Short mmCIF file of C-alpha atoms and ligand atoms in Angstrom, two decimals:
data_model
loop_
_atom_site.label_atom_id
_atom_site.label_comp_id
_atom_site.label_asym_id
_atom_site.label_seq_id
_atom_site.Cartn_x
_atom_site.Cartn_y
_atom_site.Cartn_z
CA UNK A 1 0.00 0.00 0.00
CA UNK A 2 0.97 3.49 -0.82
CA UNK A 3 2.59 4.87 2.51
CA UNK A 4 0.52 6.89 4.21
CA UNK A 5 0.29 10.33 6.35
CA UNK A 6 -0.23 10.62 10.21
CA UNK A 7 -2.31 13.29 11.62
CA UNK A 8 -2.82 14.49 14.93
CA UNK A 9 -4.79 17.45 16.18
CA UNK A 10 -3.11 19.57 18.40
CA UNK A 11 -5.89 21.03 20.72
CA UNK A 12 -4.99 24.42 22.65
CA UNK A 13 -7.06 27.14 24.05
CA UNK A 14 -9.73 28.52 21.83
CA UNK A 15 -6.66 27.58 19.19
CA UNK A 16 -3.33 28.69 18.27
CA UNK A 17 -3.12 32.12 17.65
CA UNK A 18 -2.20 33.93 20.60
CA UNK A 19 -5.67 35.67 20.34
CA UNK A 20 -7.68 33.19 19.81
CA UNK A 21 -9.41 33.18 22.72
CA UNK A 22 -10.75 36.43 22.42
CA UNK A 23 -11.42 36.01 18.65
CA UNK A 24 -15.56 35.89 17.77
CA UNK A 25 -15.07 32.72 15.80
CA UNK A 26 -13.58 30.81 18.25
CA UNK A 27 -15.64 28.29 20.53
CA UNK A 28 -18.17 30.39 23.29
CA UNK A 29 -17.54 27.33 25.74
CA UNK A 30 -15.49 28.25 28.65
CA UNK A 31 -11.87 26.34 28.41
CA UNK A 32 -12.76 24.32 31.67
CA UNK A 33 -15.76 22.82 30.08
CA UNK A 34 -15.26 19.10 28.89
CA UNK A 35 -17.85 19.02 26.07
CA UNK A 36 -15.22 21.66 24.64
CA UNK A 37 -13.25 18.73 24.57
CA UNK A 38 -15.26 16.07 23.65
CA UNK A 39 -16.78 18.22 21.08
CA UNK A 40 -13.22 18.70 19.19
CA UNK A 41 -12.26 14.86 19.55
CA UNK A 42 -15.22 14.00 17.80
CA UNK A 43 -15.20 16.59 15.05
CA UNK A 44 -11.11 15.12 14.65
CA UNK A 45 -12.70 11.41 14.95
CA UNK A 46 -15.29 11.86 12.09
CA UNK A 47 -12.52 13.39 9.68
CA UNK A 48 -10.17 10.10 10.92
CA UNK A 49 -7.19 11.73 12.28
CA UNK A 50 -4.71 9.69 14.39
CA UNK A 51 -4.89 11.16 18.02
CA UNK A 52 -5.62 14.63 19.62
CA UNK A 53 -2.99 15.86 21.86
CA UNK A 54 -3.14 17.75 24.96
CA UNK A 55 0.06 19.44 26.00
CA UNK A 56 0.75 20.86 29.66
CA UNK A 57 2.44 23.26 31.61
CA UNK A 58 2.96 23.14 35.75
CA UNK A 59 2.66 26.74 36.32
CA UNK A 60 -0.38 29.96 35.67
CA UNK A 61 2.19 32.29 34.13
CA UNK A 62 2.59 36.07 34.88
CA UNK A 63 -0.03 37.34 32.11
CA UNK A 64 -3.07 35.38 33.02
CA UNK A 65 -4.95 38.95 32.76
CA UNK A 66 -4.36 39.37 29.54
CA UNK A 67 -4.14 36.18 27.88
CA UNK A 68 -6.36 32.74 28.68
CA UNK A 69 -4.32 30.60 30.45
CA UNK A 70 -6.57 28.14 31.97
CA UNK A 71 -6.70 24.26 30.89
CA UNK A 72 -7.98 21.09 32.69
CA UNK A 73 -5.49 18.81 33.62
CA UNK A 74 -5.00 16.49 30.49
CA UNK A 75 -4.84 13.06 31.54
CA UNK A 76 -7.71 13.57 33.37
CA UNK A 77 -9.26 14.83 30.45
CA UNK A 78 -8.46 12.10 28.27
CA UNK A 79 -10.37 9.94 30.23
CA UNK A 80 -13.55 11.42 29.89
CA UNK A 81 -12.23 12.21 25.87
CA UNK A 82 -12.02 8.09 26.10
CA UNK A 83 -15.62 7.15 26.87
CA UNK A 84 -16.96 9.81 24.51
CA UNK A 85 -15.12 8.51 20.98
CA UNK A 86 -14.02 5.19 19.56
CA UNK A 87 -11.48 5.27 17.54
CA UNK A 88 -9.14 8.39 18.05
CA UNK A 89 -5.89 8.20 19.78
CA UNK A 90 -5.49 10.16 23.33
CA UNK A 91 -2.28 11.67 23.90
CA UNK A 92 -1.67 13.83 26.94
CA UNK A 93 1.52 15.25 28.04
CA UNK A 94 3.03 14.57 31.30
CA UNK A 95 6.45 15.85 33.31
CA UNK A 96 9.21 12.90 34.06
CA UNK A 97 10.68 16.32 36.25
CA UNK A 98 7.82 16.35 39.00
CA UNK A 99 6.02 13.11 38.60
CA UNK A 100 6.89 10.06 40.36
CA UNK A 101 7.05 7.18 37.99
CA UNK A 102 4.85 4.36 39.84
CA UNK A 103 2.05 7.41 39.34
CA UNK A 104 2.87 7.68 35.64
CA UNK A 105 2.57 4.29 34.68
CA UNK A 106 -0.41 3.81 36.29
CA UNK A 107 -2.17 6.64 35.05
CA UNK A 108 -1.56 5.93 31.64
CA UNK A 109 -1.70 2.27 31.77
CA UNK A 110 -5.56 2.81 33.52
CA UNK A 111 -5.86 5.69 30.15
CA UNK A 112 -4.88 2.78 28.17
CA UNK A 113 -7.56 0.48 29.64
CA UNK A 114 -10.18 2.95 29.51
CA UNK A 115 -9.72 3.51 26.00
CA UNK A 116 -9.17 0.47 24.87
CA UNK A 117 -6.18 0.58 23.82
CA UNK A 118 -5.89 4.56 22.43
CA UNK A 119 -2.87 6.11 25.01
CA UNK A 120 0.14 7.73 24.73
CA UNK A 121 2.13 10.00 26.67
CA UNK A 122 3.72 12.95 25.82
CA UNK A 123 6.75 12.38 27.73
CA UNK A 124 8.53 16.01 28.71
CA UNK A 125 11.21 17.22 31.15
CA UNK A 126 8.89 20.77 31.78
CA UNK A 127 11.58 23.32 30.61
CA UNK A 128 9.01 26.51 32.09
CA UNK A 129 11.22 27.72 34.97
CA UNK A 130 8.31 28.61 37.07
CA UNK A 131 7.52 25.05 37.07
CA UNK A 132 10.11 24.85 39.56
CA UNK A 133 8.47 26.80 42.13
CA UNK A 134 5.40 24.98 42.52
CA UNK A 135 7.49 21.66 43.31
CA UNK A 136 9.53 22.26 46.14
CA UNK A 137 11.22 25.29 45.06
CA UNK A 138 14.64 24.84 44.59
CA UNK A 139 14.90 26.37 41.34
CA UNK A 140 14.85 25.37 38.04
CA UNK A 141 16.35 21.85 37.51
CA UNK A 142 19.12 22.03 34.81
CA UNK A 143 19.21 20.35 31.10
CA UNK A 144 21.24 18.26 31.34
CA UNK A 145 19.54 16.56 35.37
CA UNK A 146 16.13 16.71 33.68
CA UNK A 147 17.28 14.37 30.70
CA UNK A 148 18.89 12.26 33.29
CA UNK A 149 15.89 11.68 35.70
CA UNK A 150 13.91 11.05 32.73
CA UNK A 151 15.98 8.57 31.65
CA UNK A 152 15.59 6.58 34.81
CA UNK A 153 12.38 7.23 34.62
CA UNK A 154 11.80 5.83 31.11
CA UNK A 155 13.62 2.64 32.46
CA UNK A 156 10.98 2.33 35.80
CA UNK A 157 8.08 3.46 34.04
CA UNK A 158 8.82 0.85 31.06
CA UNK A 159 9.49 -2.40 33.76
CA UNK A 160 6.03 -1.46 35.80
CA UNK A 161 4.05 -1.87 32.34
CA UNK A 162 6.28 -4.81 31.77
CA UNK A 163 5.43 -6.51 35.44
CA UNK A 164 2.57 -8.51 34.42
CA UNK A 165 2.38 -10.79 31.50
CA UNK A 166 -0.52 -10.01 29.17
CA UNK A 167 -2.27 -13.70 30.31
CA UNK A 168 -1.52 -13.07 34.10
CA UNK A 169 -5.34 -12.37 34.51
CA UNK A 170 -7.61 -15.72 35.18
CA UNK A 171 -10.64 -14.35 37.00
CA UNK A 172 -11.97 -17.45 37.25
CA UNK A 173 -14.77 -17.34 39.50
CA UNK A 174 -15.16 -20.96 39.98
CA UNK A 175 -11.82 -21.91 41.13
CA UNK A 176 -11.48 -18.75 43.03
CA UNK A 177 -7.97 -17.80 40.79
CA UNK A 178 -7.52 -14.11 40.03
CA UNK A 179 -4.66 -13.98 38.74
CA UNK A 180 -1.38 -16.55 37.84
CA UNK A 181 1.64 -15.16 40.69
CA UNK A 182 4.08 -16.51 38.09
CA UNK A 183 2.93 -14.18 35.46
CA UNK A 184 3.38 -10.76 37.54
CA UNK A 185 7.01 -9.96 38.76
CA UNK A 186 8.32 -7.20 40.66
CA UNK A 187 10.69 -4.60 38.97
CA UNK A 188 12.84 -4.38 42.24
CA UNK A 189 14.26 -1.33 40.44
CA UNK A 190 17.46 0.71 42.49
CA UNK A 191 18.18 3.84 40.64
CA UNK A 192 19.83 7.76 41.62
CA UNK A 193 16.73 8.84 41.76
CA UNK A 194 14.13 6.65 42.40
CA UNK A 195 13.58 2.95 44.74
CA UNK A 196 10.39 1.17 43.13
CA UNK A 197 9.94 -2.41 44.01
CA UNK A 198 7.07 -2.75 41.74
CA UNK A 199 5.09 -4.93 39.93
CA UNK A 200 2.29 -2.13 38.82
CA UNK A 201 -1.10 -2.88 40.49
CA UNK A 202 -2.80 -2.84 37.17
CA UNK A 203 -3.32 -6.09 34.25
CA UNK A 204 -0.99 -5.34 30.77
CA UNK A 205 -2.61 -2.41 28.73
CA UNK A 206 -4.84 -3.55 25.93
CA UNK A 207 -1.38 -1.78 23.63
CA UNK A 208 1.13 -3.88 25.59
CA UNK A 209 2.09 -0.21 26.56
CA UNK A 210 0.54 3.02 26.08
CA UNK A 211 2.46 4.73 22.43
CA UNK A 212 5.17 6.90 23.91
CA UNK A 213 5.66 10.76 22.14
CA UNK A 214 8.13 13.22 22.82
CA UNK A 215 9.41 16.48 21.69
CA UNK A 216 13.63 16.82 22.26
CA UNK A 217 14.95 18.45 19.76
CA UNK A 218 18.36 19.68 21.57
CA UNK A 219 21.02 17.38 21.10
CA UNK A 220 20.31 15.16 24.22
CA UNK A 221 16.58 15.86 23.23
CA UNK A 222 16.92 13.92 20.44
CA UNK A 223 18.85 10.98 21.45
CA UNK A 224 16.38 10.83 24.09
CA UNK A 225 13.75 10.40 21.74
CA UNK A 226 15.81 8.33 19.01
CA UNK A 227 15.38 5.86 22.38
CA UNK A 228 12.37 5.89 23.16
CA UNK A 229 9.71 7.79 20.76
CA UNK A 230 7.24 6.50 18.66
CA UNK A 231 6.19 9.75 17.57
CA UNK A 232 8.07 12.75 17.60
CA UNK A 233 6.86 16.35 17.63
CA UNK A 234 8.40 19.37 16.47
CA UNK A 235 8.25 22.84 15.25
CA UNK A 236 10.14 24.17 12.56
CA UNK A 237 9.66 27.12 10.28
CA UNK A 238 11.04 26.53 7.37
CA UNK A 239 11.45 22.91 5.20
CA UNK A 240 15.05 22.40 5.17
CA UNK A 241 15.18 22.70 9.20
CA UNK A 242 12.47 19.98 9.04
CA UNK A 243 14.60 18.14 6.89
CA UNK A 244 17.74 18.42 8.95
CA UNK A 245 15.66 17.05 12.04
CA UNK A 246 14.00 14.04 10.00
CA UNK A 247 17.32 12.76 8.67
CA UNK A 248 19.16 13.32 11.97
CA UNK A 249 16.35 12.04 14.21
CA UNK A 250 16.16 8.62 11.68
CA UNK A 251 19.56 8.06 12.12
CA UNK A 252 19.67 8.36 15.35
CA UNK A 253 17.17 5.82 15.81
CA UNK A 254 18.53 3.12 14.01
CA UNK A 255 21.95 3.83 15.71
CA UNK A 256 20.16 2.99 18.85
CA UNK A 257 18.95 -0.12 16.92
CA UNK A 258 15.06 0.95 16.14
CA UNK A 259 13.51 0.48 13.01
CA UNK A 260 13.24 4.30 11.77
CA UNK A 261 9.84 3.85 10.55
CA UNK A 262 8.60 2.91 13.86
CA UNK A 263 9.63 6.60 14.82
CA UNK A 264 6.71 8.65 12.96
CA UNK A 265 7.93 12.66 12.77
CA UNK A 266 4.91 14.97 13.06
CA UNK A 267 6.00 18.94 12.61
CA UNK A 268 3.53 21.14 13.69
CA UNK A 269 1.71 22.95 10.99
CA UNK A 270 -0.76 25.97 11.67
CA UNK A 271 -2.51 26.55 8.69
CA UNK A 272 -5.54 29.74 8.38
CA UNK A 273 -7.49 28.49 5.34
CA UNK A 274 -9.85 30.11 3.31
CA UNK A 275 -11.46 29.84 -0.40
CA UNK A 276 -8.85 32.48 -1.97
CA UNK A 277 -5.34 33.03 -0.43
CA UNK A 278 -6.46 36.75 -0.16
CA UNK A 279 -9.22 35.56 2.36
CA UNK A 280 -6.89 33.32 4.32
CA UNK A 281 -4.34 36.47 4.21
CA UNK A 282 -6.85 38.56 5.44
CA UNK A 283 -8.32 36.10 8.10
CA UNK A 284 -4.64 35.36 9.40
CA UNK A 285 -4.54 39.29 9.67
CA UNK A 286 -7.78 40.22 11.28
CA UNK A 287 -6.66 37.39 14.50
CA UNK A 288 -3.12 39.80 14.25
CA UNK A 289 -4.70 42.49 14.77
CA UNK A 290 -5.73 41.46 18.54
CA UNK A 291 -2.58 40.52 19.73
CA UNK A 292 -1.15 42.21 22.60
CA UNK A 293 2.61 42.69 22.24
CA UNK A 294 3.16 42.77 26.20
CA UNK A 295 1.55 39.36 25.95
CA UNK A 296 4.07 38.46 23.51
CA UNK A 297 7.04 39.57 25.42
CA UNK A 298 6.54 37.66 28.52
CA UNK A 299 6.05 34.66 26.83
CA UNK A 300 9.14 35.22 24.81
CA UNK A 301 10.89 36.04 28.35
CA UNK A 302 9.68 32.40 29.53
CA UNK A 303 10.74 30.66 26.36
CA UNK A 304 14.65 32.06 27.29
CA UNK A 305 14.00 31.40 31.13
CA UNK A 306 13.21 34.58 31.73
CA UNK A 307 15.28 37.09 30.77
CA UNK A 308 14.50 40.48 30.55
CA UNK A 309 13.21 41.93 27.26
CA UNK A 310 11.45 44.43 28.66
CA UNK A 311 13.87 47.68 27.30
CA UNK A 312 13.53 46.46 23.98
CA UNK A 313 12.25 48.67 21.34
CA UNK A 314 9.00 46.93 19.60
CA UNK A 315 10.21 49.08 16.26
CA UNK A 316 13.99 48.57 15.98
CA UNK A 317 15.37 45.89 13.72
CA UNK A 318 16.64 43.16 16.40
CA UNK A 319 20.25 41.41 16.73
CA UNK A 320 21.26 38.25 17.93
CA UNK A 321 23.21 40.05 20.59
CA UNK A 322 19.73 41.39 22.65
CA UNK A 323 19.54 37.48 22.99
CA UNK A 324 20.96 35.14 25.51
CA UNK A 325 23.44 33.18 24.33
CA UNK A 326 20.92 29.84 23.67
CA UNK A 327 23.84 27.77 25.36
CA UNK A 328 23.02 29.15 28.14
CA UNK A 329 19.08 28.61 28.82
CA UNK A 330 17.71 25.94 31.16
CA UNK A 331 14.56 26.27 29.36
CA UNK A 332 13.61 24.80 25.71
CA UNK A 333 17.13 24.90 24.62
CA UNK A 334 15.92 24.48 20.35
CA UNK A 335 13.21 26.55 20.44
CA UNK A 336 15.43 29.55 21.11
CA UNK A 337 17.87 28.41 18.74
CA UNK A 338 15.29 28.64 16.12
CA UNK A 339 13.80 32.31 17.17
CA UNK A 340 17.47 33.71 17.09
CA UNK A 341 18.26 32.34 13.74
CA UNK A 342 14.72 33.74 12.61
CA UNK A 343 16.09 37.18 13.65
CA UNK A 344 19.38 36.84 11.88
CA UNK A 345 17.67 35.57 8.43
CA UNK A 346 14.98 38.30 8.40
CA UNK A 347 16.03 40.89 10.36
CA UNK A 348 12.79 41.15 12.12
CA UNK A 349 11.71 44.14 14.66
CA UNK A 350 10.29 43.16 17.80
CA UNK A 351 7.23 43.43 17.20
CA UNK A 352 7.20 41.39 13.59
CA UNK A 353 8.79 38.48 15.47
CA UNK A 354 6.60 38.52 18.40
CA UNK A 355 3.47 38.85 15.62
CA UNK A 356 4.89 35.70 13.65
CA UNK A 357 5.37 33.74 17.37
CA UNK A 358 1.53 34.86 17.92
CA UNK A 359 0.73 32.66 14.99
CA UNK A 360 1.40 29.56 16.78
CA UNK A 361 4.73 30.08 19.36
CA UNK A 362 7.35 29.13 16.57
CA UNK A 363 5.70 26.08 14.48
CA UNK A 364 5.11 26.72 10.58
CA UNK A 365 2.51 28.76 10.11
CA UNK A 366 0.57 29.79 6.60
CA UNK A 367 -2.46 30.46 4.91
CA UNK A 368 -4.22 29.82 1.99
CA UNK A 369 -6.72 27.89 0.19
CA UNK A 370 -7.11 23.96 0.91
CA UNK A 371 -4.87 23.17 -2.38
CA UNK A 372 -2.24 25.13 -1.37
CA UNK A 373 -2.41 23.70 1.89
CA UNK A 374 -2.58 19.77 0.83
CA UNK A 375 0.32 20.90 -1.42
CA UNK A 376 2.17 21.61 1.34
CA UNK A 377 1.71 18.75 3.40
CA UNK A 378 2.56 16.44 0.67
CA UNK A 379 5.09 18.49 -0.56
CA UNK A 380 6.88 17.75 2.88
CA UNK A 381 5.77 14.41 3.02
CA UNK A 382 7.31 13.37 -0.05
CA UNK A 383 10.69 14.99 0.21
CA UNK A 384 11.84 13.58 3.91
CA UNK A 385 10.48 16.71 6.24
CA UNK A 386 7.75 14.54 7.58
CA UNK A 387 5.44 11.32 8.47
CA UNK A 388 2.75 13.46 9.04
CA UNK A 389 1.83 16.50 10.93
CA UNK A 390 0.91 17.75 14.39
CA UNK A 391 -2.44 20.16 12.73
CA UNK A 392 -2.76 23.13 15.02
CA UNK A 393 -5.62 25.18 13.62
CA UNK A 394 -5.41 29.13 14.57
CA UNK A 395 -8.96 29.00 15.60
CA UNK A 396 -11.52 26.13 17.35
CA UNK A 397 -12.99 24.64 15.73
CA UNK A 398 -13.91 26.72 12.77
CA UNK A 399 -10.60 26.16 11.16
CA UNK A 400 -10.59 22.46 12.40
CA UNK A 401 -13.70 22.26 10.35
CA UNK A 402 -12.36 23.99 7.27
CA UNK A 403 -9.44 21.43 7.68
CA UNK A 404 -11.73 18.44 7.67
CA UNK A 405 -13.96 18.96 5.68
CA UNK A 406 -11.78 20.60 3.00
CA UNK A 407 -8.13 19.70 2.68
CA UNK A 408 -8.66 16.11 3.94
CA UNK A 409 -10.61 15.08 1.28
CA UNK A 410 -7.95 16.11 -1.02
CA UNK A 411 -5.33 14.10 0.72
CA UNK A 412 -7.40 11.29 0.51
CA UNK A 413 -8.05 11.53 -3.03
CA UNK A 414 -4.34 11.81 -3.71
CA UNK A 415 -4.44 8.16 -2.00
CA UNK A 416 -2.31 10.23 1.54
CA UNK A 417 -4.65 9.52 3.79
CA UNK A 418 -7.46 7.13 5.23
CA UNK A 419 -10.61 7.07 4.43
CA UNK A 420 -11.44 4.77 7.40
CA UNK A 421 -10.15 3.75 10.47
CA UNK A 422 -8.68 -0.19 9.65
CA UNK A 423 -7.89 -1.01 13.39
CA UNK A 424 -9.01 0.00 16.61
CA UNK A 425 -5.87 0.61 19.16
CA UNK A 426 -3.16 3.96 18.34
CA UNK A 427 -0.80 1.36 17.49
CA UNK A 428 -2.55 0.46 14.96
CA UNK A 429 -3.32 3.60 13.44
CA UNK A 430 0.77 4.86 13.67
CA UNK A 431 1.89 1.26 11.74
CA UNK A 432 3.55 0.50 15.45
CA UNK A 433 4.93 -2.91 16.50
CA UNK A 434 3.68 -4.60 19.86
CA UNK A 435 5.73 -3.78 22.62
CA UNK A 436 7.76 -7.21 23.35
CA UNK A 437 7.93 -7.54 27.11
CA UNK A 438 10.21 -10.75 28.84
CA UNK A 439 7.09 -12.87 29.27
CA UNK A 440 5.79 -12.30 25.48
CA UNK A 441 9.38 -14.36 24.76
CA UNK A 442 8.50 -17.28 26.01
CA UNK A 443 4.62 -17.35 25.33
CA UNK A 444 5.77 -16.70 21.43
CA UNK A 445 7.99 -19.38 21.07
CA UNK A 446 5.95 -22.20 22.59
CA UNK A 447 2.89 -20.49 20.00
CA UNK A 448 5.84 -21.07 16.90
CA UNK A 449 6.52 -24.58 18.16
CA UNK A 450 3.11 -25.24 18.53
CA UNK A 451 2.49 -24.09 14.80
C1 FMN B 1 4.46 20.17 19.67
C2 FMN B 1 5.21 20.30 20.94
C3 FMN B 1 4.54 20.20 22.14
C4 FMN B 1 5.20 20.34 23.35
N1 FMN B 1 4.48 20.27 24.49
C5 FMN B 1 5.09 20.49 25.67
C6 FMN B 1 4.34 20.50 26.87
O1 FMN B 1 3.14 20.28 26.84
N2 FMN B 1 4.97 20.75 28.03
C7 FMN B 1 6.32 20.99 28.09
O2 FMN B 1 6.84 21.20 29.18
N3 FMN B 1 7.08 20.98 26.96
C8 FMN B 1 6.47 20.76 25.77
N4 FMN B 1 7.22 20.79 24.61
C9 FMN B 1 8.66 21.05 24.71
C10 FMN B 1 9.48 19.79 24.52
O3 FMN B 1 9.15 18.81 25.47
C11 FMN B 1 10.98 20.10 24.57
O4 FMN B 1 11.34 20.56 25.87
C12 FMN B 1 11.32 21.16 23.57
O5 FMN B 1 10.95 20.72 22.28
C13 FMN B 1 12.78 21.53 23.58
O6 FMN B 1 13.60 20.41 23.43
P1 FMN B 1 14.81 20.21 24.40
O7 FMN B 1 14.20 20.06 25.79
O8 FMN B 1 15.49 18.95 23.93
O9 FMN B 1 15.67 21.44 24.30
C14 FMN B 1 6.58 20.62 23.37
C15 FMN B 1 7.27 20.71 22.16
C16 FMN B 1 6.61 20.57 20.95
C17 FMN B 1 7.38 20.68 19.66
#
């Protein structure tokens, strides 16, 4: 079969433009209401994406005045995402930096069984230094630590899903057997950070384990997900950058001794779309227009740990040099790598660069009409930049809608994308493997003697 494209819908606020919120397209349902939620999942479900993904951040932020910064908390949203679809993957993001692993596992492992089989965890380290704050307070944790806890934390949480054998439940009510003791071991796991004796009090998920996403893009970012990823997010703004990561990111993997195509790479693509690119110009425009630039700054301050850009000019061509050296920032290392070099290629003022980061916070962003947008995305597709894409409409749902119902139905036609769902479990829908585990050995050899 004709390889095929993976997408996931990114859901965020009232969208992803900065002002989306305040926009009078976007959705009139307050952000803490679930239907929002459910509503969007099953708009995404009927047009067959992948997954929806929930991302997450540990702390309010200083400009909660002025922008909406409210969001439930997203595994517990997932679950109640879970019993209102069928078929869509749930992905919600998670910190390895303040969550103890025996609680991650379980969480997502009970996701996992709620769903039937449709989890995955955005694995991060939490680069937002006020994160730090609200967990003991001892400042932000480094780079470099947070990659190492979440290493050992990989390792724990990865044993615990392991600990019982996907046959280790009997429930036999007639004998009185619940469960086979030989088919559930303990992880007796002794680590720098962590003591967990295990096994996890919870049967095998119905996906052997819940799919596993992440987002590194530093240089220890990416190893960490060339080891464990399934899926990999990023944002990039221009092709070649996206290029650069595929190839890297694919070679990395198979040095670590993974099949690259069991890593799927998903950019994030914001696309405003509209019958005429003059309407989708104008539309991208008009949500502009209601940015507020102080908004702008103090999330630019928290994407370089917050330093101070508050003497900046908003109308004076910017340098590299009124930016911290990037070597130097505890927070998401890549992402100011790619806002510097923005600066140097285009010589931006303030307040262009803080417009563009409105669009969507440093992922591609266009607009135009649905060809021009399935163009795109196959364009990529077909010359290494991407397995698919992480869809982050500017506005909820409207431009979900114009999304589904318009530029999907030209991938599909092109033969890029499904026109039905042919399994049931996110596994399924990525093209992933089953996650062997030490007990599947043995049960899979006596099944090939036996045949
Ligand atoms: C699409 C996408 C979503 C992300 N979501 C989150 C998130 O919800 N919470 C978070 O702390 N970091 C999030 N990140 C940041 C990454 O986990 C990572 O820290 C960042 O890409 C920088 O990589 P590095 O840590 O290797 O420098 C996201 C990144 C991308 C590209």
């Amino acid at each position: 079969m004709k390889r095929q494209l993976h997408l996931n819908l990114f859901i965020h606020s009232r969208g992803h433009h900065e002002a989306s919120w305040r926009h009078p397209d976007s959705s009139p349902l307050p952000l803490t209401d679930i239907r929002y939620y459910q509503d969007l999942a099953q708009r995404a479900e009927a047009a067959k994406f992948d997954s929806i993904f929930l991302a997450d951040q540990l702390a309010l932020g200083g400009d909660a005045a002025q922008a909406a910064r409210t969001w439930l908390e997203p595994i517990t949203v997932l679950a109640a995402v879970a019993v209102a679809t069928q078929r869509i993957g749930l992905i919600a993001t998670c910190s390895t930096t303040y969550t103890e692993p025996f609680n991650l596992a379980r969480q997502f492992a009970s996701i996992d069984h709620i769903s039937n089989g449709r989890a995955a965890w955005n694995i991060v380290t939490s680069w937002l230094a006020a994160a730090a704050a609200n967990f003991g307070g001892d400042g932000q944790v480094s780079h470099a630590d947070r990659y190492a806890r979440g290493e050992e934390v990989m390792s724990v949480v990865k044993a615990l899903w392991d600990s019982w054998a996907a046959d280790a439940v009997v429930d036999d009510r007639a004998s009185g057997r619940y469960a086979k003791p030989d088919r559930i071991k303990p992880i007796d796991h002794r680590g720098d950070f962590y003591r967990v004796e295990g096994p996890l009090n919870l049967p095998r998920c119905p996906q052997g384990r819940p799919v596993l996403v992440q987002a590194g893009s530093s240089d220890t970012g990416r190893r960490f997900a060339a080891r464990h990823a399934e899926a990999v997010f990023t944002a990039h703004m221009a092709k070649p950058a996206a290029q650069e990561f595929y190839a890297d990111l694919k070679r990395l993997a198979a040095e670590e001794g993974r099949d690259p195509d069991h890593v799927l790479i998903l950019p994030g693509l914001s696309p405003m779309i509209a019958g005429t690119e003059a309407e989708a110009q104008r539309l991208a425009r008009e949500a502009n227009d209601l940015t507020d630039p102080e908004v702008g700054r103090k999330r630019l301050s928290n994407r370089f740990g917050g330093h101070d850009f508050s003497h900046l000019p908003l109308d004076r061509p910017l340098r590299a040099e009124d930016f911290p050296d990037p070597a130097t920032v505890q927070a998401a290392r890549s992402r100011t790598e790619v806002i510097i070099n923005l600066v140097r290629r285009d010589h931006m003022t303030l307040r262009q660069l803080l417009g563009y980061l409105a669009g969507a916070r440093g992922h591609y962003v266009t607009a135009g009409t649905p060809e021009q947008i399935a163009d795109l995305i196959e364009n990529w597709f077909a010359d290494g930049a991407a397995d698919g894409f992480n869809v982050m409409p500017p506005l909820l749902p409207v431009q979900l809608d114009a999304f589904s119902t318009q530029v999907i139905p030209i991938l599909q036609r092109r033969g890029l994308f499904r026109a039905e769902y042919a399994g049931t479990t996110l596994r399924e829908h990525y093209g992933l493997p089953w996650p062997q585990s030490a007990f599947d050995a043995p049960a899979r050899q006596a099944a090939l003697q036996g045949a």
